[in-house]
């Protein structure tokens, strides 16, 4: 958000750095307590290469439990994807496979659990999607061609190798489908009962952006929801003032002609800073009233899709406020419709950002987490001088009428830290996960580089969380914000997987830290 203020001030260098660094959250230290608790049992994996991406947890091997997919580069800049599984007999992680990634491969992804309960691992290059086949008995692991494809990714050499969402079960039949944007349409390859995939193209073109000396393409945001309540997942896109619904038919294909559902004309599909006027210039920040869709889902648990948006109001570069509005779907004569007015909202005198959904107690109604901060000339100057700015993490819940209250369920003061000189960041671990197996999410966060804290949920008491946090002495990465959370040993408790990054010493880049919940 601060980055957007600098962006409006036409300070591109500061904007670029703050986009990288200002996302950093550091929880302020709670009062010190004398007692320590073994919240987690730590494990380490020593690698032969540097990890450069968050660890992905998936179940891709036939043995029991989930595996860790670790991506990085070795000393010769060879890109590597390694698979590790947890050996319950020795309580250690063992390398199952280490795969050299070719220069022409753009991305990897894993699908949803298939009929055998396992997920599949895939690689993408400009012409093919490849599927990983694990070793079995006397057969070594291998890659097989999953599908010939075409997309926007047309180069013969990929500058980077990263996780992308090109594998999805888009028609909810329990089989992996492939979905890739192209310049003039969206390409899909839908799995059939016979094992073959059936290609289909939908008239969903990539978004084009023209600059003075370049043209770039970006894929459109896609949403998958049952919008006509026929128990089939439909594909949804957003444009100004309407939702485009590509309904799924009996053959598990999507209709190429969308059903259009009108919504408020002030609602857009893209952020205001991505929009340009007829002259190619950015929006005038002296008068912005912009709503952009952030999510489409069933938020209130009534089985009907809703949507959430971010509402930005501005009368100047330093006078912006952001609220979040929620539009609940309704059935009118069997058809889905939305009011022009929001059903409920989350608002504050301060600026809100980072809308996140969670279901704290698994009751079907979503809780919402947002960040809140006060911004102005004095705050910006203070932030530039001190390298930090205060804000709050707020969690809101619905009442019996499905309305978000004015007061949050939880409010935790936090501090954003950044360095304009180096662009470095030190984002802490902040997770809402169930670490004690009571089916209610707890709050887990780091306190500096040698402390983990946990604020346990109290589902049977008046207060939603305990008054004091548990704490554990343990050395963690300096930038642990993108830790993976998953139940690695199937005991009903969420565990954590962390990797080290550029802020840590070089020898730590080859180490993965696993924290198993006790």
Coordinates of C-alpha atoms in Angstrom, one line a residue:
X1 CA 0.0 0.0 0.0
X2 CA 2.8 2.5 0.9
X3 CA 4.3 1.4 -2.5
X4 CA 1.1 2.7 -4.2
X5 CA 1.5 6.1 -2.5
X6 CA 5.1 6.4 -3.8
X7 CA 3.9 5.2 -7.1
X8 CA 1.4 8.1 -7.2
X9 CA 4.2 10.5 -6.3
X10 CA 6.0 9.3 -9.5
X11 CA 9.0 7.9 -7.7
X12 CA 9.5 4.7 -9.7
X13 CA 12.7 3.7 -7.9
X14 CA 11.3 4.0 -4.5
X15 CA 8.1 2.3 -5.7
X16 CA 10.0 -0.7 -7.0
X17 CA 12.0 -1.1 -3.8
X18 CA 9.0 -0.7 -1.5
X19 CA 7.0 -3.2 -3.5
X20 CA 9.7 -5.7 -2.6
X21 CA 10.4 -4.5 1.0
X22 CA 7.3 -3.0 2.5
X23 CA 5.4 -6.3 2.4
X24 CA 7.5 -7.2 5.5
X25 CA 5.6 -7.8 8.7
X26 CA 7.3 -8.0 12.1
X27 CA 5.2 -8.8 15.1
X28 CA 6.0 -6.7 18.1
X29 CA 7.4 -8.7 21.0
X30 CA 4.8 -9.6 23.6
X31 CA 5.8 -9.4 27.3
X32 CA 8.5 -11.8 28.2
X33 CA 7.5 -14.9 30.2
X34 CA 9.9 -17.1 32.1
X35 CA 8.6 -20.4 30.8
X36 CA 9.3 -22.0 27.5
X37 CA 7.3 -24.7 25.7
X38 CA 8.3 -27.3 23.1
X39 CA 5.7 -26.2 20.6
X40 CA 7.5 -27.9 17.7
X41 CA 10.1 -30.6 17.3
X42 CA 12.7 -29.3 14.8
X43 CA 14.2 -31.4 11.9
X44 CA 16.8 -30.3 9.3
X45 CA 17.5 -31.4 5.7
X46 CA 21.0 -30.6 4.5
X47 CA 21.0 -30.2 0.7
X48 CA 23.6 -30.1 -2.1
X49 CA 22.1 -27.0 -3.7
X50 CA 20.7 -23.6 -2.6
X51 CA 17.0 -23.4 -2.1
X52 CA 15.5 -20.3 -3.9
X53 CA 11.7 -20.8 -3.6
X54 CA 9.2 -21.7 -0.9
X55 CA 8.9 -25.4 -0.2
X56 CA 5.8 -27.1 -1.8
X57 CA 4.2 -29.9 0.2
X58 CA 2.3 -32.5 -1.9
X59 CA 1.5 -36.2 -1.8
X60 CA 3.2 -37.5 -5.0
X61 CA 4.8 -40.8 -3.8
X62 CA 3.0 -44.0 -3.1
X63 CA 4.3 -44.4 0.4
X64 CA 2.3 -43.0 3.3
X65 CA 2.4 -39.3 4.1
X66 CA 3.1 -36.2 2.1
X67 CA 6.4 -35.1 0.5
X68 CA 8.5 -32.0 0.2
X69 CA 9.2 -30.5 -3.3
X70 CA 12.3 -28.4 -3.0
X71 CA 13.5 -26.2 -5.8
X72 CA 16.8 -24.4 -6.2
X73 CA 20.1 -24.1 -8.0
X74 CA 23.5 -25.7 -7.4
X75 CA 26.9 -24.1 -7.6
X76 CA 27.0 -24.5 -11.4
X77 CA 23.6 -22.7 -11.7
X78 CA 21.9 -26.0 -12.6
X79 CA 18.2 -25.8 -11.7
X80 CA 17.1 -28.7 -9.5
X81 CA 13.8 -30.1 -8.1
X82 CA 14.2 -32.6 -5.3
X83 CA 11.6 -34.8 -3.6
X84 CA 11.9 -35.7 0.1
X85 CA 9.7 -38.0 2.2
X86 CA 9.4 -38.4 5.9
X87 CA 10.8 -41.8 7.2
X88 CA 8.7 -42.4 10.4
X89 CA 11.0 -45.2 11.5
X90 CA 13.9 -42.9 11.9
X91 CA 12.1 -39.5 12.1
X92 CA 14.2 -38.1 9.3
X93 CA 13.5 -36.8 5.8
X94 CA 15.1 -38.9 3.0
X95 CA 15.8 -37.8 -0.6
X96 CA 13.7 -39.8 -3.0
X97 CA 14.7 -38.1 -6.3
X98 CA 16.7 -35.1 -7.5
X99 CA 15.8 -33.9 -10.9
X100 CA 17.8 -31.5 -13.2
X101 CA 15.5 -29.0 -14.8
X102 CA 16.2 -28.2 -18.5
X103 CA 16.6 -24.6 -19.5
X104 CA 13.5 -24.6 -21.7
X105 CA 11.2 -25.5 -18.8
X106 CA 9.1 -22.6 -17.5
X107 CA 7.2 -24.0 -14.5
X108 CA 6.1 -26.9 -12.4
X109 CA 2.8 -27.7 -10.7
X110 CA 0.9 -30.4 -8.8
X111 CA -2.7 -31.5 -9.3
X112 CA -5.4 -32.4 -7.0
X113 CA -5.5 -35.9 -5.4
X114 CA -6.6 -38.4 -8.0
X115 CA -8.7 -41.5 -7.6
X116 CA -5.7 -43.3 -6.0
X117 CA -5.4 -40.4 -3.5
X118 CA -2.0 -39.3 -4.9
X119 CA -1.2 -36.0 -6.6
X120 CA 0.8 -35.8 -9.9
X121 CA 3.8 -33.6 -10.5
X122 CA 4.0 -31.8 -13.9
X123 CA 6.6 -29.6 -15.8
X124 CA 5.7 -27.1 -18.5
X125 CA 7.7 -26.0 -21.6
X126 CA 6.5 -24.1 -24.6
X127 CA 5.1 -27.2 -26.4
X128 CA 4.4 -30.0 -23.8
X129 CA 3.4 -30.7 -20.3
X130 CA 5.3 -33.6 -18.7
X131 CA 4.2 -35.8 -15.8
X132 CA 6.5 -37.4 -13.2
X133 CA 6.2 -41.1 -12.7
X134 CA 7.8 -42.2 -9.4
X135 CA 10.1 -45.2 -9.2
X136 CA 8.3 -48.5 -8.5
X137 CA 9.8 -51.9 -7.9
X138 CA 12.5 -52.4 -10.6
X139 CA 11.4 -49.3 -12.6
X140 CA 13.2 -46.1 -12.2
X141 CA 11.4 -42.7 -12.0
X142 CA 10.6 -41.2 -15.4
X143 CA 8.9 -38.3 -17.1
X144 CA 6.2 -39.0 -19.6
X145 CA 4.4 -36.7 -22.0
X146 CA 1.1 -35.7 -20.5
X147 CA -0.1 -33.4 -23.4
X148 CA 1.0 -31.2 -26.3
X149 CA 0.1 -27.6 -25.5
X150 CA 0.2 -24.1 -26.8
X151 CA 0.2 -20.9 -24.7
X152 CA 1.7 -17.5 -24.2
X153 CA 4.9 -19.2 -22.9
X154 CA 6.6 -19.5 -26.3
X155 CA 10.4 -19.1 -25.6
X156 CA 13.0 -21.8 -26.0
X157 CA 14.8 -20.7 -22.9
X158 CA 13.1 -19.8 -19.6
X159 CA 14.8 -17.1 -17.5
X160 CA 13.2 -18.6 -14.3
X161 CA 11.6 -21.8 -13.1
X162 CA 8.7 -21.4 -10.7
X163 CA 5.4 -22.7 -9.4
X164 CA 2.5 -21.9 -11.7
X165 CA -1.2 -22.9 -11.5
X166 CA -1.6 -24.6 -14.9
X167 CA -2.9 -27.9 -13.5
X168 CA -6.4 -27.9 -12.0
X169 CA -9.4 -30.1 -11.8
X170 CA -11.5 -27.4 -13.4
X171 CA -14.6 -29.6 -13.9
X172 CA -14.5 -31.3 -10.6
X173 CA -14.4 -34.9 -12.0
X174 CA -11.4 -36.0 -9.9
X175 CA -9.0 -35.9 -12.9
X176 CA -6.3 -33.3 -13.6
X177 CA -7.0 -30.8 -16.4
X178 CA -4.6 -28.4 -18.0
X179 CA -5.4 -24.7 -18.3
X180 CA -3.1 -22.2 -20.1
X181 CA -3.6 -18.6 -21.2
X182 CA -2.9 -17.7 -24.8
X183 CA -2.8 -14.3 -26.5
X184 CA -6.3 -14.4 -28.0
X185 CA -8.0 -17.2 -26.0
X186 CA -7.8 -19.5 -23.0
X187 CA -6.7 -23.0 -23.8
X188 CA -8.0 -26.0 -21.8
X189 CA -7.3 -29.8 -22.1
X190 CA -10.1 -31.5 -20.2
X191 CA -9.5 -35.1 -18.9
X192 CA -12.1 -37.7 -20.0
X193 CA -13.1 -41.0 -18.5
X194 CA -10.9 -42.9 -21.1
X195 CA -7.8 -41.2 -19.9
X196 CA -7.4 -38.9 -22.9
X197 CA -7.7 -35.1 -22.7
X198 CA -10.0 -33.2 -24.9
X199 CA -8.8 -29.7 -26.0
X200 CA -11.1 -26.7 -25.8
X201 CA -10.6 -22.9 -26.3
X202 CA -12.7 -20.2 -24.7
X203 CA -12.9 -16.6 -25.8
X204 CA -10.9 -15.2 -22.9
X205 CA -8.1 -13.1 -24.3
X206 CA -5.0 -12.1 -22.4
X207 CA -4.9 -8.5 -21.1
X208 CA -2.7 -6.4 -23.2
X209 CA -0.7 -3.4 -21.8
X210 CA 1.0 -1.0 -24.2
X211 CA 3.9 1.2 -23.0
X212 CA 6.0 3.7 -24.9
X213 CA 8.5 1.1 -26.2
X214 CA 7.0 -2.3 -25.3
X215 CA 3.8 -4.4 -25.3
X216 CA 3.1 -6.9 -22.5
X217 CA 0.4 -9.6 -22.0
X218 CA -1.0 -10.7 -18.7
X219 CA -3.5 -13.5 -18.1
X220 CA -6.9 -12.7 -16.8
X221 CA -8.0 -13.7 -13.3
X222 CA -10.1 -16.9 -13.4
X223 CA -12.6 -18.1 -10.8
X224 CA -14.1 -21.5 -10.5
X225 CA -17.5 -21.7 -8.8
X226 CA -20.9 -23.4 -9.3
X227 CA -22.7 -20.3 -10.4
X228 CA -26.0 -21.9 -11.6
X229 CA -26.2 -24.3 -8.7
X230 CA -26.3 -27.5 -10.9
X231 CA -23.5 -29.2 -9.0
X232 CA -21.0 -28.5 -11.8
X233 CA -18.1 -26.0 -11.4
X234 CA -18.3 -23.1 -13.9
X235 CA -15.5 -20.8 -15.0
X236 CA -15.9 -17.1 -14.2
X237 CA -14.2 -13.9 -15.4
X238 CA -14.9 -10.3 -14.4
X239 CA -15.2 -7.2 -16.6
X240 CA -16.5 -3.8 -15.7
X241 CA -20.0 -4.1 -14.3
X242 CA -20.5 -7.8 -15.0
X243 CA -19.5 -11.4 -14.3
X244 CA -19.0 -13.7 -17.3
X245 CA -20.1 -17.3 -16.5
X246 CA -18.8 -20.1 -18.8
X247 CA -21.1 -22.9 -17.6
X248 CA -20.1 -26.5 -17.6
X249 CA -22.3 -28.8 -19.6
X250 CA -23.1 -32.5 -19.4
X251 CA -20.0 -33.5 -21.4
X252 CA -17.8 -31.7 -18.8
X253 CA -16.9 -29.0 -21.3
X254 CA -17.6 -25.3 -20.9
X255 CA -20.0 -23.3 -23.0
X256 CA -18.1 -20.9 -25.3
X257 CA -20.9 -18.3 -24.9
X258 CA -20.9 -16.8 -21.4
X259 CA -23.9 -16.0 -19.3
X260 CA -23.6 -12.4 -18.1
X261 CA -24.6 -11.4 -14.6
X262 CA -24.8 -7.7 -14.0
X263 CA -23.0 -6.2 -11.0
X264 CA -22.4 -2.6 -9.9
X265 CA -20.9 -0.6 -12.8
X266 CA -18.2 0.7 -10.6
X267 CA -16.7 -2.8 -10.1
X268 CA -13.6 -3.7 -12.3
X269 CA -11.4 -6.8 -12.8
X270 CA -8.0 -5.0 -12.4
X271 CA -6.5 -2.6 -9.9
X272 CA -6.6 1.1 -10.5
X273 CA -2.8 1.3 -11.0
X274 CA -3.1 -1.2 -13.9
X275 CA -5.7 1.0 -15.7
X276 CA -4.8 3.7 -18.2
X277 CA -6.8 6.4 -19.9
X278 CA -7.3 6.8 -23.6
X279 CA -4.0 8.8 -23.7
X280 CA -2.1 5.9 -22.2
X281 CA -1.5 7.7 -18.9
X282 CA -2.2 6.3 -15.4
X283 CA -5.3 7.3 -13.6
X284 CA -5.6 10.7 -12.0
X285 CA -5.1 10.1 -8.3
X286 CA -6.9 13.3 -7.3
X287 CA -10.3 11.6 -7.7
X288 CA -10.3 7.7 -7.5
X289 CA -13.4 5.7 -6.6
X290 CA -12.4 2.2 -7.7
X291 CA -13.7 -1.2 -6.8
X292 CA -11.9 -4.4 -7.9
X293 CA -13.0 -8.0 -7.3
X294 CA -10.6 -9.9 -5.0
X295 CA -12.4 -13.3 -4.5
X296 CA -15.5 -15.3 -5.6
X297 CA -16.6 -17.9 -3.1
X298 CA -19.3 -18.9 -0.7
X299 CA -18.4 -16.7 2.3
X300 CA -21.5 -17.1 4.5
X301 CA -22.0 -20.8 4.1
X302 CA -25.4 -20.8 2.4
X303 CA -24.2 -22.7 -0.7
X304 CA -24.6 -19.6 -3.0
X305 CA -21.5 -17.9 -4.5
X306 CA -20.6 -14.5 -3.2
X307 CA -17.9 -12.0 -4.2
X308 CA -15.6 -9.7 -2.3
X309 CA -14.0 -6.5 -3.5
X310 CA -11.5 -3.8 -2.5
X311 CA -12.9 -0.3 -2.6
X312 CA -10.3 2.5 -3.0
X313 CA -11.2 6.1 -2.5
X314 CA -8.7 8.9 -3.1
X315 CA -8.7 12.7 -3.3
X316 CA -4.9 12.8 -3.7
X317 CA -1.7 10.8 -3.6
X318 CA -1.5 11.0 0.2
X319 CA -5.3 10.8 0.9
X320 CA -6.3 7.3 0.1
X321 CA -8.6 5.0 2.1
X322 CA -9.4 1.3 1.4
X323 CA -12.3 -0.7 2.6
X324 CA -13.5 -4.2 1.7
X325 CA -17.1 -4.9 0.6
X326 CA -18.9 -8.3 0.3
X327 CA -21.8 -9.0 -2.0
X328 CA -23.8 -12.0 -1.1
X329 CA -25.5 -13.9 -3.9
X330 CA -29.2 -14.4 -4.0
X331 CA -31.5 -16.6 -6.1
X332 CA -34.3 -14.7 -8.0
X333 CA -36.6 -17.1 -9.8
X334 CA -33.9 -19.7 -9.8
X335 CA -31.2 -17.3 -11.2
X336 CA -28.2 -15.9 -9.4
X337 CA -28.2 -12.1 -8.9
X338 CA -26.4 -9.5 -6.8
X339 CA -27.5 -6.3 -5.3
X340 CA -25.9 -3.0 -6.3
X341 CA -25.2 -2.4 -2.6
X342 CA -22.8 -4.4 -0.5
X343 CA -24.3 -6.9 1.9
X344 CA -21.7 -6.2 4.5
X345 CA -18.3 -4.5 4.7
X346 CA -15.1 -4.0 6.7
X347 CA -14.1 -0.4 7.1
X348 CA -11.8 1.6 9.2
X349 CA -10.6 5.2 9.6
X350 CA -7.2 3.8 8.8
X351 CA -6.2 2.2 5.4
X352 CA -6.9 -1.5 5.0
X353 CA -5.0 -4.0 2.8
X354 CA -4.1 -7.7 2.3
X355 CA -7.6 -9.3 2.4
X356 CA -7.2 -13.0 3.5
X357 CA -10.0 -15.6 4.1
X358 CA -9.9 -18.4 6.6
X359 CA -12.4 -20.6 8.4
X360 CA -11.2 -20.5 11.9
X361 CA -13.5 -23.1 13.4
X362 CA -14.6 -25.0 10.2
X363 CA -18.2 -23.9 10.4
X364 CA -18.5 -22.9 6.7
X365 CA -18.5 -19.2 7.5
X366 CA -15.4 -17.3 6.5
X367 CA -13.4 -15.2 8.9
X368 CA -11.4 -12.3 7.3
X369 CA -7.9 -11.1 8.1
X370 CA -6.8 -7.6 7.0
X371 CA -3.9 -5.2 7.7
X372 CA -4.6 -1.7 8.9
X373 CA -2.4 1.3 9.1
X374 CA -2.5 5.1 9.2
X375 CA -0.7 6.8 6.4
X376 CA 0.2 10.5 5.8
X377 CA 3.1 12.8 5.2
X378 CA 4.4 12.4 8.8
X379 CA 4.1 8.6 8.7
X380 CA 5.9 8.4 5.3
X381 CA 8.7 10.7 6.5
X382 CA 9.0 8.7 9.7
X383 CA 9.0 5.4 7.8
X384 CA 11.8 6.6 5.5
X385 CA 13.9 7.8 8.5
X386 CA 13.3 4.8 10.7
X387 CA 12.8 2.0 8.2
X388 CA 9.5 0.9 9.8
X389 CA 5.9 1.8 10.2
X390 CA 3.3 0.5 12.6
X391 CA 0.1 -1.3 11.6
X392 CA -2.3 -3.9 12.9
X393 CA -3.4 -7.4 11.9
X394 CA -7.2 -7.5 12.3
X395 CA -9.4 -10.6 12.2
X396 CA -13.1 -10.2 11.7
X397 CA -15.9 -12.8 12.1
X398 CA -19.6 -12.8 11.0
X399 CA -22.5 -12.5 13.4
X400 CA -25.7 -14.5 13.3
X401 CA -26.9 -12.2 10.4
X402 CA -23.8 -12.9 8.3
X403 CA -22.6 -9.3 9.0
X404 CA -19.0 -8.4 9.9
X405 CA -18.8 -6.5 13.1
X406 CA -17.2 -3.2 13.6
X407 CA -14.8 -4.6 16.2
X408 CA -12.3 -7.3 15.2
X409 CA -12.2 -10.7 16.8
X410 CA -8.4 -10.3 17.2
X411 CA -6.2 -7.2 16.9
X412 CA -2.4 -7.6 17.0
X413 CA 0.0 -4.6 16.5
X414 CA 2.7 -5.3 14.0
X415 CA 5.5 -3.3 12.4
X416 CA 6.5 -3.2 8.7
X417 CA 10.3 -3.0 8.3
X418 CA 12.3 -2.3 5.1
X419 CA 15.5 -0.9 3.8
X420 CA 15.5 1.6 0.9
X421 CA 19.2 1.4 0.4
X422 CA 19.4 -2.4 -0.1
X423 CA 15.8 -3.4 -0.7
X424 CA 16.2 -6.1 2.0
X425 CA 13.3 -7.4 4.0
X426 CA 12.8 -9.4 7.1
X427 CA 9.3 -10.7 6.9
X428 CA 8.4 -12.9 9.9
X429 CA 6.4 -16.1 10.1
X430 CA 2.7 -15.3 10.6
X431 CA 0.3 -18.3 10.3
X432 CA -3.2 -19.2 11.4
X433 CA -3.0 -23.0 11.6
X434 CA -4.2 -25.7 14.0
X435 CA -1.2 -26.9 15.9
X436 CA -2.9 -28.8 18.7
X437 CA -5.5 -30.8 16.8
X438 CA -8.7 -29.2 18.2
X439 CA -9.9 -28.2 14.7
X440 CA -9.7 -24.5 15.5
X441 CA -6.9 -22.4 14.0
X442 CA -4.2 -21.0 16.3
X443 CA -1.9 -18.0 15.6
X444 CA 1.7 -18.9 15.1
X445 CA 4.4 -16.3 14.6
X446 CA 8.1 -15.6 14.9
X447 CA 9.7 -13.2 17.3
X448 CA 13.1 -12.2 16.0
X449 CA 15.4 -14.9 14.7
X450 CA 15.4 -17.2 17.7
X451 CA 11.8 -17.4 18.9
X452 CA 8.5 -19.0 17.9
X453 CA 5.3 -17.9 19.6
X454 CA 1.8 -19.5 19.5
X455 CA -1.4 -17.9 20.6
X456 CA -3.8 -20.9 21.1
X457 CA -7.5 -20.7 20.2
X458 CA -9.9 -21.2 23.1
X459 CA -13.1 -22.5 21.4
X460 CA -14.9 -23.2 24.7
X461 CA -14.2 -19.9 26.4
X462 CA -15.5 -16.3 26.0
X463 CA -12.3 -15.0 24.5
X464 CA -11.3 -16.5 21.1
X465 CA -7.7 -16.8 22.0
X466 CA -5.5 -17.2 25.1
X467 CA -4.3 -14.2 27.0
X468 CA -0.7 -15.2 26.7
X469 CA 1.3 -16.9 24.0
X470 CA 3.4 -20.0 24.3
X471 CA 7.0 -19.5 23.2
X472 CA 9.9 -21.7 22.1
X473 CA 13.6 -20.9 21.7
X474 CA 14.6 -21.9 18.2
X475 CA 16.8 -20.4 15.4
X476 CA 14.8 -19.8 12.3
X477 CA 15.4 -18.0 8.9
X478 CA 15.6 -14.2 8.9
X479 CA 12.8 -14.1 6.3
X480 CA 10.4 -16.9 7.2
X481 CA 7.1 -15.4 6.0
X482 CA 6.5 -17.9 3.2
X483 CA 6.8 -21.0 5.3
X484 CA 4.6 -23.9 4.1
X485 CA 2.1 -25.3 6.6
X486 CA 0.8 -28.9 6.3
X487 CA 0.1 -31.9 8.4
X488 CA 3.3 -33.8 7.5
X489 CA 2.9 -36.8 9.8
X490 CA -0.9 -37.3 9.7
X491 CA -1.5 -36.6 13.4
X492 CA -4.1 -33.9 12.8
X493 CA -1.8 -31.0 13.6
X494 CA -0.3 -28.5 11.2
X495 CA 3.5 -28.5 10.8
X496 CA 5.8 -25.9 9.3
X497 CA 8.5 -26.1 6.6
X498 CA 10.9 -23.1 6.2
X499 CA 13.9 -22.4 4.0
X500 CA 16.7 -19.9 4.2
X501 CA 17.2 -17.0 1.8
X502 CA 19.5 -14.2 0.8
X503 CA 19.3 -12.5 4.2
X504 CA 20.8 -15.6 5.8
X505 CA 24.4 -16.7 5.6
X506 CA 25.5 -18.6 2.5
X507 CA 26.0 -22.0 4.3
X508 CA 22.3 -21.9 5.5
X509 CA 21.0 -21.6 1.9
X510 CA 21.4 -25.4 1.6
X511 CA 19.3 -26.1 4.7
X512 CA 15.6 -26.7 5.1
X513 CA 14.0 -26.5 8.5
X514 CA 10.9 -28.6 9.4
X515 CA 8.9 -27.9 12.6
X516 CA 6.7 -30.8 13.6
X517 CA 3.9 -29.8 16.0
X518 CA 4.0 -31.5 19.3

